[in-house]
mmCIF file of C-alpha atoms and ligand atoms in Angstrom:
data_model
loop_
_atom_site.group_PDB
_atom_site.id
_atom_site.type_symbol
_atom_site.label_atom_id
_atom_site.label_comp_id
_atom_site.label_asym_id
_atom_site.label_seq_id
_atom_site.Cartn_x
_atom_site.Cartn_y
_atom_site.Cartn_z
ATOM 1 C CA MET A 1 -1.665 -35.768 -68.726
ATOM 2 C CA THR A 2 2.022 -35.571 -67.816
ATOM 3 C CA TRP A 3 4.710 -36.668 -70.268
ATOM 4 C CA ARG A 4 5.548 -39.699 -68.121
ATOM 5 C CA ALA A 5 1.932 -40.794 -67.939
ATOM 6 C CA PHE A 6 1.632 -40.368 -71.710
ATOM 7 C CA ALA A 7 4.796 -42.437 -72.243
ATOM 8 C CA ARG A 8 3.447 -45.192 -69.995
ATOM 9 C CA ALA A 9 0.022 -45.178 -71.606
ATOM 10 C CA ALA A 10 0.874 -44.845 -75.282
ATOM 11 C CA VAL A 11 4.500 -44.638 -76.365
ATOM 12 C CA LEU A 12 5.973 -47.582 -74.462
ATOM 13 C CA PRO A 13 3.303 -50.134 -75.445
ATOM 14 C CA LEU A 14 3.625 -48.966 -79.041
ATOM 15 C CA LEU A 15 7.404 -49.377 -79.031
ATOM 16 C CA LEU A 16 7.238 -52.707 -77.223
ATOM 17 C CA GLY A 17 4.568 -53.903 -79.648
ATOM 18 C CA ALA A 18 6.650 -52.838 -82.633
ATOM 19 C CA CYS A 19 9.743 -54.610 -81.242
ATOM 20 C CA THR A 20 7.780 -57.775 -80.495
ATOM 21 C CA TYR A 21 6.179 -57.797 -83.938
ATOM 22 C CA GLN A 22 9.511 -57.012 -85.539
ATOM 23 C CA ARG A 23 10.836 -60.247 -84.099
ATOM 24 C CA TYR A 24 7.626 -62.200 -84.679
ATOM 25 C CA GLN A 25 7.643 -61.833 -88.466
ATOM 26 C CA SER A 26 10.603 -59.924 -89.825
ATOM 27 C CA ASP A 27 13.720 -60.365 -91.897
ATOM 28 C CA PHE A 28 15.399 -58.447 -89.067
ATOM 29 C CA GLY A 29 14.267 -61.019 -86.511
ATOM 30 C CA GLY A 30 17.710 -62.655 -86.513
ATOM 31 C CA ALA A 31 16.318 -65.840 -84.936
ATOM 32 C CA GLY A 32 17.964 -68.315 -87.320
ATOM 33 C CA VAL A 33 21.464 -68.903 -88.712
ATOM 34 C CA GLU A 34 20.273 -68.381 -92.278
ATOM 35 C CA ASP A 35 18.449 -65.165 -91.403
ATOM 36 C CA ARG A 36 21.576 -63.807 -89.673
ATOM 37 C CA GLN A 37 23.665 -64.610 -92.742
ATOM 38 C CA PHE A 38 21.124 -62.820 -94.926
ATOM 39 C CA LEU A 39 21.177 -59.878 -92.546
ATOM 40 C CA THR A 40 24.979 -59.638 -92.677
ATOM 41 C CA LEU A 41 24.848 -59.708 -96.471
ATOM 42 C CA PHE A 42 22.098 -57.068 -96.443
ATOM 43 C CA TRP A 43 24.190 -54.702 -94.271
ATOM 44 C CA ILE A 44 27.239 -55.208 -96.545
ATOM 45 C CA PHE A 45 25.147 -54.402 -99.641
ATOM 46 C CA LEU A 46 23.546 -51.441 -97.916
ATOM 47 C CA GLY A 47 26.962 -50.110 -96.757
ATOM 48 C CA VAL A 48 28.640 -50.433 -100.174
ATOM 49 C CA CYS A 49 25.656 -49.010 -102.064
ATOM 50 C CA THR A 50 25.270 -46.119 -99.606
ATOM 51 C CA PHE A 51 28.982 -45.309 -99.938
ATOM 52 C CA MET A 52 28.698 -45.305 -103.760
ATOM 53 C CA TYR A 53 25.525 -43.228 -103.655
ATOM 54 C CA VAL A 54 27.083 -40.599 -101.370
ATOM 55 C CA LEU A 55 30.168 -40.425 -103.634
ATOM 56 C CA VAL A 56 27.971 -39.985 -106.739
ATOM 57 C CA MET A 57 26.064 -37.196 -105.004
ATOM 58 C CA ILE A 58 29.315 -35.454 -103.956
ATOM 59 C CA PHE A 59 30.685 -35.622 -107.510
ATOM 60 C CA LEU A 60 27.374 -34.449 -108.894
ATOM 61 C CA VAL A 61 27.412 -31.361 -106.659
ATOM 62 C CA ILE A 62 31.079 -30.660 -107.527
ATOM 63 C CA GLY A 63 30.259 -31.098 -111.250
ATOM 64 C CA LEU A 64 27.318 -28.698 -111.045
ATOM 65 C CA MET A 65 29.432 -26.115 -109.234
ATOM 66 C CA ARG A 66 32.281 -26.427 -111.745
ATOM 67 C CA ARG A 67 29.801 -26.238 -114.615
ATOM 68 C CA GLY A 68 28.607 -22.906 -113.276
ATOM 69 C CA ARG A 69 32.177 -21.581 -113.144
ATOM 70 C CA ALA A 70 33.041 -23.118 -116.555
ATOM 71 C CA SER A 71 30.038 -21.399 -118.157
ATOM 72 C CA GLU A 72 31.350 -18.076 -116.931
ATOM 73 C CA ALA A 73 34.881 -18.862 -118.269
ATOM 74 C CA ASN A 74 33.318 -20.086 -121.537
ATOM 75 C CA VAL A 75 32.434 -16.520 -122.427
ATOM 76 C CA VAL A 76 36.135 -15.679 -122.874
ATOM 77 C CA GLU A 77 37.644 -19.154 -123.526
ATOM 78 C CA THR A 78 35.212 -20.849 -125.927
ATOM 79 C CA GLY A 79 35.964 -24.564 -126.438
ATOM 80 C CA ARG A 80 38.831 -24.916 -123.945
ATOM 81 C CA HIS A 81 36.701 -26.554 -121.270
ATOM 82 C CA HIS A 82 35.889 -29.454 -123.626
ATOM 83 C CA ARG A 83 39.430 -30.727 -123.464
ATOM 84 C CA SER A 84 39.992 -33.651 -121.210
ATOM 85 C CA HIS A 85 41.859 -32.503 -118.108
ATOM 86 C CA PRO A 86 44.423 -34.992 -116.627
ATOM 87 C CA LEU A 87 42.679 -34.720 -113.254
ATOM 88 C CA MET A 88 39.393 -35.653 -114.935
ATOM 89 C CA ARG A 89 40.988 -38.723 -116.543
ATOM 90 C CA THR A 90 42.441 -39.832 -113.179
ATOM 91 C CA THR A 91 39.096 -39.285 -111.463
ATOM 92 C CA LEU A 92 37.229 -41.306 -114.093
ATOM 93 C CA THR A 93 39.776 -44.136 -113.944
ATOM 94 C CA GLY A 94 39.602 -44.151 -110.140
ATOM 95 C CA TRP A 95 35.814 -44.136 -110.279
ATOM 96 C CA ALA A 96 35.700 -47.084 -112.711
ATOM 97 C CA ALA A 97 38.163 -48.997 -110.490
ATOM 98 C CA LEU A 98 36.050 -48.272 -107.401
ATOM 99 C CA ILE A 99 32.912 -49.567 -109.108
ATOM 100 C CA ALA A 100 34.736 -52.720 -110.253
ATOM 101 C CA VAL A 101 36.103 -53.344 -106.738
ATOM 102 C CA GLY A 102 32.675 -52.647 -105.183
ATOM 103 C CA LEU A 103 30.882 -55.040 -107.540
ATOM 104 C CA ALA A 104 33.555 -57.715 -107.087
ATOM 105 C CA GLY A 105 33.270 -57.293 -103.286
ATOM 106 C CA LEU A 106 29.503 -57.718 -103.406
ATOM 107 C CA THR A 107 29.851 -60.810 -105.608
ATOM 108 C CA VAL A 108 32.348 -62.379 -103.186
ATOM 109 C CA ALA A 109 30.189 -61.527 -100.153
ATOM 110 C CA SER A 110 27.176 -63.065 -101.886
ATOM 111 C CA PHE A 111 29.132 -66.214 -102.802
ATOM 112 C CA VAL A 112 30.541 -66.641 -99.271
ATOM 113 C CA THR A 113 27.053 -66.262 -97.741
ATOM 114 C CA ASP A 114 25.628 -68.773 -100.192
ATOM 115 C CA ARG A 115 28.376 -71.297 -99.366
ATOM 116 C CA SER A 116 28.040 -70.905 -95.603
ATOM 117 C CA MET A 117 24.278 -71.416 -95.881
ATOM 118 C CA ALA A 118 24.833 -74.538 -97.943
ATOM 119 C CA GLU A 119 27.132 -75.873 -95.193
ATOM 120 C CA ALA A 120 24.214 -76.121 -92.747
ATOM 121 C CA ALA A 121 22.503 -78.488 -95.197
ATOM 122 C CA GLY A 122 23.836 -82.014 -94.740
ATOM 123 C CA ASN A 123 24.165 -81.627 -90.944
ATOM 124 C CA GLU A 124 20.491 -82.030 -90.188
ATOM 125 C CA LYS A 125 19.454 -83.853 -87.026
ATOM 126 C CA LEU A 126 15.732 -83.640 -87.657
ATOM 127 C CA SER A 127 13.612 -84.135 -90.753
ATOM 128 C CA VAL A 128 10.183 -82.628 -91.234
ATOM 129 C CA THR A 129 7.927 -82.860 -94.279
ATOM 130 C CA LEU A 130 5.785 -79.790 -94.788
ATOM 131 C CA THR A 131 3.021 -80.121 -97.351
ATOM 132 C CA GLY A 132 1.104 -77.131 -98.611
ATOM 133 C CA ASN A 133 -2.650 -77.389 -99.089
ATOM 134 C CA GLN A 134 -5.288 -74.805 -99.934
ATOM 135 C CA TRP A 135 -5.064 -73.285 -97.292
ATOM 136 C CA TRP A 136 -3.239 -75.017 -94.479
ATOM 137 C CA TRP A 137 0.047 -76.770 -93.690
ATOM 138 C CA ASP A 138 0.381 -80.507 -93.139
ATOM 139 C CA ILE A 139 3.386 -81.294 -90.931
ATOM 140 C CA VAL A 140 5.034 -84.716 -90.560
ATOM 141 C CA TYR A 141 8.050 -85.319 -88.313
ATOM 142 C CA ASN A 142 9.826 -88.134 -90.119
ATOM 143 C CA SER A 143 11.319 -91.119 -88.344
ATOM 144 C CA ALA A 144 12.568 -94.521 -89.483
ATOM 145 C CA ASP A 145 10.433 -95.896 -86.670
ATOM 146 C CA ALA A 146 6.778 -95.592 -87.783
ATOM 147 C CA SER A 147 5.625 -95.396 -84.140
ATOM 148 C CA LYS A 148 7.638 -92.198 -83.783
ATOM 149 C CA THR A 149 6.416 -90.547 -86.954
ATOM 150 C CA LEU A 150 4.303 -87.610 -85.887
ATOM 151 C CA ARG A 151 1.667 -85.826 -87.908
ATOM 152 C CA THR A 152 0.262 -82.442 -86.987
ATOM 153 C CA ALA A 153 -0.800 -79.246 -88.746
ATOM 154 C CA ASN A 154 -0.309 -75.504 -88.896
ATOM 155 C CA GLU A 155 2.010 -75.277 -85.881
ATOM 156 C CA LEU A 156 5.636 -76.213 -86.427
ATOM 157 C CA HIS A 157 7.779 -76.883 -83.364
ATOM 158 C CA LEU A 158 11.549 -76.726 -83.732
ATOM 159 C CA PRO A 159 14.350 -77.276 -81.205
ATOM 160 C CA VAL A 160 16.735 -74.327 -80.863
ATOM 161 C CA GLY A 161 20.252 -74.857 -82.239
ATOM 162 C CA ILE A 162 19.365 -78.103 -84.060
ATOM 163 C CA PRO A 163 19.608 -78.073 -87.868
ATOM 164 C CA THR A 164 16.272 -79.236 -89.243
ATOM 165 C CA ARG A 165 15.704 -80.239 -92.836
ATOM 166 C CA ILE A 166 12.262 -79.228 -93.956
ATOM 167 C CA ILE A 167 11.154 -81.124 -97.056
ATOM 168 C CA LEU A 168 8.612 -79.084 -98.951
ATOM 169 C CA ASN A 169 5.930 -80.265 -101.324
ATOM 170 C CA SER A 170 2.367 -79.455 -102.237
ATOM 171 C CA ASN A 171 -0.904 -81.315 -102.749
ATOM 172 C CA ASP A 172 -2.484 -78.772 -105.078
ATOM 173 C CA VAL A 173 -0.900 -75.526 -106.276
ATOM 174 C CA ILE A 174 2.409 -73.767 -105.661
ATOM 175 C CA HIS A 175 2.810 -72.366 -102.145
ATOM 176 C CA SER A 176 5.849 -70.831 -100.542
ATOM 177 C CA PHE A 177 7.369 -71.432 -97.111
ATOM 178 C CA TRP A 178 8.461 -68.154 -95.591
ATOM 179 C CA VAL A 179 9.340 -67.622 -91.934
ATOM 180 C CA PRO A 180 11.384 -64.437 -92.288
ATOM 181 C CA SER A 181 12.706 -64.400 -88.722
ATOM 182 C CA LEU A 182 14.345 -67.790 -89.304
ATOM 183 C CA ALA A 183 15.301 -68.202 -92.957
ATOM 184 C CA GLY A 184 14.690 -67.287 -96.570
ATOM 185 C CA LYS A 185 11.860 -68.335 -98.807
ATOM 186 C CA GLN A 186 11.392 -71.681 -100.549
ATOM 187 C CA ASP A 187 8.550 -72.813 -102.798
ATOM 188 C CA LEU A 188 6.359 -75.889 -102.306
ATOM 189 C CA ILE A 189 5.706 -77.276 -105.782
ATOM 190 C CA PRO A 190 3.277 -80.127 -106.602
ATOM 191 C CA GLY A 191 5.109 -83.279 -107.686
ATOM 192 C CA ARG A 192 8.520 -82.036 -106.663
ATOM 193 C CA ASP A 193 10.454 -82.139 -103.359
ATOM 194 C CA ASN A 194 12.183 -78.939 -102.394
ATOM 195 C CA ASP A 195 13.913 -78.472 -99.098
ATOM 196 C CA ILE A 196 15.283 -75.848 -96.786
ATOM 197 C CA THR A 197 17.511 -76.230 -93.738
ATOM 198 C CA VAL A 198 16.612 -74.155 -90.723
ATOM 199 C CA VAL A 199 18.821 -73.661 -87.659
ATOM 200 C CA PRO A 200 16.917 -71.573 -85.091
ATOM 201 C CA THR A 201 19.143 -69.574 -82.737
ATOM 202 C CA LYS A 202 16.509 -68.052 -80.447
ATOM 203 C CA THR A 203 13.564 -69.551 -78.634
ATOM 204 C CA GLY A 204 10.199 -67.911 -79.144
ATOM 205 C CA MET A 205 7.217 -67.830 -81.409
ATOM 206 C CA PHE A 206 7.519 -66.747 -85.014
ATOM 207 C CA ARG A 207 5.034 -66.289 -87.803
ATOM 208 C CA GLY A 208 5.344 -67.876 -91.208
ATOM 209 C CA GLN A 209 3.211 -66.920 -94.166
ATOM 210 C CA CYS A 210 2.580 -68.588 -97.509
ATOM 211 C CA ALA A 211 4.454 -66.278 -99.860
ATOM 212 C CA GLU A 212 3.127 -67.470 -103.219
ATOM 213 C CA TYR A 213 -0.397 -66.504 -104.221
ATOM 214 C CA CYS A 214 -2.357 -69.752 -103.976
ATOM 215 C CA GLY A 215 -6.016 -68.812 -104.236
ATOM 216 C CA ALA A 216 -8.744 -66.901 -102.476
ATOM 217 C CA GLN A 217 -7.541 -67.589 -98.921
ATOM 218 C CA HIS A 218 -3.804 -67.239 -99.566
ATOM 219 C CA ALA A 219 -3.576 -64.383 -97.052
ATOM 220 C CA HIS A 220 -5.062 -66.701 -94.415
ATOM 221 C CA MET A 221 -2.443 -69.410 -94.859
ATOM 222 C CA SER A 222 -0.054 -68.678 -92.061
ATOM 223 C CA LEU A 223 2.080 -70.930 -89.944
ATOM 224 C CA VAL A 224 2.934 -70.650 -86.256
ATOM 225 C CA VAL A 225 6.535 -71.653 -85.557
ATOM 226 C CA VAL A 226 7.448 -72.399 -81.951
ATOM 227 C CA VAL A 227 11.170 -72.623 -81.254
ATOM 228 C CA GLU A 228 11.916 -74.170 -77.887
ATOM 229 C CA SER A 229 14.755 -75.747 -75.934
ATOM 230 C CA TYR A 230 15.577 -79.344 -76.858
ATOM 231 C CA PRO A 231 14.075 -80.808 -73.617
ATOM 232 C CA ASP A 232 10.893 -78.770 -74.148
ATOM 233 C CA PHE A 233 10.736 -79.903 -77.768
ATOM 234 C CA LEU A 234 11.109 -83.552 -76.736
ATOM 235 C CA LYS A 235 8.379 -83.116 -74.137
ATOM 236 C CA TRP A 236 6.059 -81.652 -76.794
ATOM 237 C CA TRP A 237 6.989 -84.356 -79.288
ATOM 238 C CA HIS A 238 6.333 -87.234 -76.833
ATOM 239 C CA HIS A 239 3.014 -85.676 -75.861
ATOM 240 C CA GLN A 240 1.959 -85.249 -79.501
ATOM 241 C CA LEU A 241 2.762 -88.920 -80.198
ATOM 242 C CA GLN A 242 0.123 -89.973 -77.650
ATOM 243 C CA PRO A 243 -3.341 -90.889 -78.947
ATOM 244 C CA ALA A 244 -6.178 -88.468 -78.274
ATOM 245 C CA PRO A 245 -7.462 -88.505 -74.683
ATOM 246 C CA GLN A 246 -10.738 -90.282 -74.004
ATOM 247 C CA PRO A 247 -13.732 -88.006 -73.386
ATOM 248 C CA THR A 248 -14.868 -88.022 -69.760
ATOM 249 C CA THR A 249 -18.091 -85.993 -69.751
ATOM 250 C CA PRO A 250 -21.412 -87.058 -71.356
ATOM 251 C CA LEU A 251 -21.337 -83.966 -73.621
ATOM 252 C CA ALA A 252 -17.776 -84.621 -74.813
ATOM 253 C CA LEU A 253 -18.652 -88.292 -75.307
ATOM 254 C CA ALA A 254 -21.572 -87.314 -77.546
ATOM 255 C CA GLY A 255 -19.190 -85.067 -79.500
ATOM 256 C CA TYR A 256 -16.668 -87.890 -79.762
ATOM 257 C CA LYS A 257 -19.328 -90.191 -81.243
ATOM 258 C CA TYR A 258 -20.431 -87.581 -83.755
ATOM 259 C CA VAL A 259 -16.906 -86.600 -84.825
ATOM 260 C CA THR A 260 -15.535 -90.130 -85.139
ATOM 261 C CA THR A 261 -18.522 -91.619 -86.964
ATOM 262 C CA GLY A 262 -19.974 -88.597 -88.766
ATOM 263 C CA PRO A 263 -18.742 -86.592 -91.742
ATOM 264 C CA CYS A 264 -15.726 -85.105 -89.843
ATOM 265 C CA SER A 265 -14.004 -88.496 -89.793
ATOM 266 C CA ALA A 266 -13.974 -88.729 -93.599
ATOM 267 C CA CYS A 267 -11.361 -85.945 -93.776
ATOM 268 C CA HIS A 268 -9.744 -85.624 -90.341
ATOM 269 C CA ASN A 269 -7.540 -88.022 -88.410
ATOM 270 C CA ILE A 270 -7.718 -88.300 -84.627
ATOM 271 C CA GLY A 271 -5.104 -90.689 -83.217
ATOM 272 C CA GLY A 272 -6.566 -93.597 -81.250
ATOM 273 C CA THR A 273 -10.040 -93.245 -82.778
ATOM 274 C CA THR A 274 -11.751 -94.435 -85.951
ATOM 275 C CA ALA A 275 -11.424 -90.973 -87.515
ATOM 276 C CA SER A 276 -8.623 -91.527 -90.006
ATOM 277 C CA GLY A 277 -9.086 -89.087 -92.888
ATOM 278 C CA LEU A 278 -5.892 -87.707 -94.333
ATOM 279 C CA VAL A 279 -7.091 -84.833 -96.483
ATOM 280 C CA ALA A 280 -7.601 -82.299 -93.690
ATOM 281 C CA PRO A 281 -5.560 -81.213 -90.661
ATOM 282 C CA ASP A 282 -4.822 -83.866 -88.033
ATOM 283 C CA LEU A 283 -6.951 -83.116 -84.960
ATOM 284 C CA THR A 284 -5.348 -85.487 -82.414
ATOM 285 C CA HIS A 285 -4.056 -82.605 -80.264
ATOM 286 C CA LEU A 286 -5.937 -79.743 -81.878
ATOM 287 C CA ALA A 287 -6.663 -77.916 -78.613
ATOM 288 C CA SER A 288 -2.946 -77.805 -77.740
ATOM 289 C CA ARG A 289 -2.303 -75.537 -80.727
ATOM 290 C CA ARG A 290 -2.238 -71.797 -80.454
ATOM 291 C CA SER A 291 -4.336 -70.990 -83.479
ATOM 292 C CA LEU A 292 -7.214 -72.201 -85.597
ATOM 293 C CA ALA A 293 -7.729 -72.307 -89.397
ATOM 294 C CA ALA A 294 -4.003 -71.989 -90.278
ATOM 295 C CA GLY A 295 -3.136 -69.120 -87.978
ATOM 296 C CA MET A 296 -6.289 -67.196 -88.820
ATOM 297 C CA MET A 297 -7.532 -66.792 -85.253
ATOM 298 C CA PRO A 298 -6.439 -67.726 -81.739
ATOM 299 C CA MET A 299 -7.540 -71.079 -80.358
ATOM 300 C CA SER A 300 -10.488 -70.396 -78.067
ATOM 301 C CA GLU A 301 -13.874 -71.860 -77.295
ATOM 302 C CA GLY A 302 -15.666 -69.004 -79.061
ATOM 303 C CA ASN A 303 -13.574 -69.359 -82.197
ATOM 304 C CA LEU A 304 -14.084 -73.144 -82.197
ATOM 305 C CA TYR A 305 -17.827 -72.607 -82.084
ATOM 306 C CA GLY A 306 -17.680 -70.130 -84.967
ATOM 307 C CA TRP A 307 -15.356 -72.273 -87.071
ATOM 308 C CA VAL A 308 -17.185 -75.601 -86.615
ATOM 309 C CA GLU A 309 -20.580 -74.026 -87.147
ATOM 310 C CA ASP A 310 -19.833 -72.087 -90.316
ATOM 311 C CA PRO A 311 -16.285 -72.260 -91.746
ATOM 312 C CA GLN A 312 -17.510 -71.030 -95.143
ATOM 313 C CA SER A 313 -18.468 -67.660 -93.663
ATOM 314 C CA ILE A 314 -15.119 -67.291 -91.901
ATOM 315 C CA LYS A 315 -12.859 -68.589 -94.686
ATOM 316 C CA PRO A 316 -14.922 -68.674 -97.901
ATOM 317 C CA GLY A 317 -13.807 -71.368 -100.317
ATOM 318 C CA VAL A 318 -12.098 -73.519 -97.680
ATOM 319 C CA ARG A 319 -12.577 -77.286 -98.204
ATOM 320 C CA MET A 320 -14.318 -77.721 -94.855
ATOM 321 C CA PRO A 321 -18.062 -77.529 -95.534
ATOM 322 C CA THR A 322 -20.681 -75.808 -93.438
ATOM 323 C CA ILE A 323 -22.600 -78.896 -92.355
ATOM 324 C CA GLY A 324 -25.510 -77.239 -90.572
ATOM 325 C CA LEU A 325 -25.122 -78.836 -87.139
ATOM 326 C CA GLU A 326 -28.013 -78.712 -84.704
ATOM 327 C CA PRO A 327 -27.208 -76.614 -81.589
ATOM 328 C CA GLU A 328 -26.857 -79.693 -79.357
ATOM 329 C CA GLN A 329 -24.524 -81.344 -81.901
ATOM 330 C CA LEU A 330 -22.434 -78.179 -82.050
ATOM 331 C CA HIS A 331 -22.132 -78.002 -78.235
ATOM 332 C CA ALA A 332 -21.074 -81.643 -78.153
ATOM 333 C CA VAL A 333 -18.542 -81.379 -80.981
ATOM 334 C CA VAL A 334 -16.888 -78.282 -79.466
ATOM 335 C CA ALA A 335 -16.856 -79.902 -76.008
ATOM 336 C CA TYR A 336 -15.043 -82.905 -77.505
ATOM 337 C CA LEU A 337 -12.596 -80.870 -79.571
ATOM 338 C CA GLU A 338 -11.639 -78.912 -76.468
ATOM 339 C CA THR A 339 -10.511 -82.152 -74.813
ATOM 340 C CA LEU A 340 -7.970 -82.760 -77.614
ATOM 341 C CA LYS A 341 -5.110 -81.189 -75.664
HETATM 342 CU CU1 CU B 1 -0.360 -68.932 -100.672
#
């Protein structure tokens, strides 16, 4: 295999994959104002600390070299090297001053970053309530007009450049909202509203992950964040406000009847139907989402089959029970869920 062929086959995909992932879930993603401010602060801290570290190492080497020479001189001039040399005093004073200036600089940089992040709060154009549940995310786009209040789950859409206030709370235990490419971390605490303001600066898809251990399936509590242009966001929003489409095939119709009258409807809501449960993810436009089971697997027919048939095997401990559907019921339910675009 030639070098070029090897590069095409292995190295390039690896590098491209690493770069894509780096942006997908990374503090270095730089896809939000807050993340960029953090990054700037990180580079300042890294620069100052590296400078100090290199200086310490240089002085250490000089000290060790001088010690070697002083030991030799000590043989003939016992005790003289213990006296404080004026140059030593100046060096120590300079060193103490440098540390004080460095620490003061870091404090100021930290304060300025904190203030500029706080400025984004208060300018929000959009309000979203994100509620943590074991182990999924309930998402409500707030509006004074109830007909424009939108409820969805596990996939957060944000318009680029628009400050969005995300109100965070929890229905059970403490979770933590963390989309490193966009912003810092903020906890979701039962009985208490926290909030974080996010201003995305790049369109794309980013991964969020619950960052506070919240039980057996904590690792499988991720969030897909889609940042899109404002017109695209509005298009998505208007579509999501629509009730679920009516089933058109006999199989999907059978699934519709089972889902909206059977046990599924006790927990799930499907807009425009009698299914109005509020304790599980809203399914009105389930099939339009990119993932299933809080980012655990891609949305696909095969994964829907697996999930609906036996969620307890896939995500043990999850609230959704394994009902034991008959094969024909399973076919019908999946056929109906796939229509929920
Ligand atoms: Cu968690």
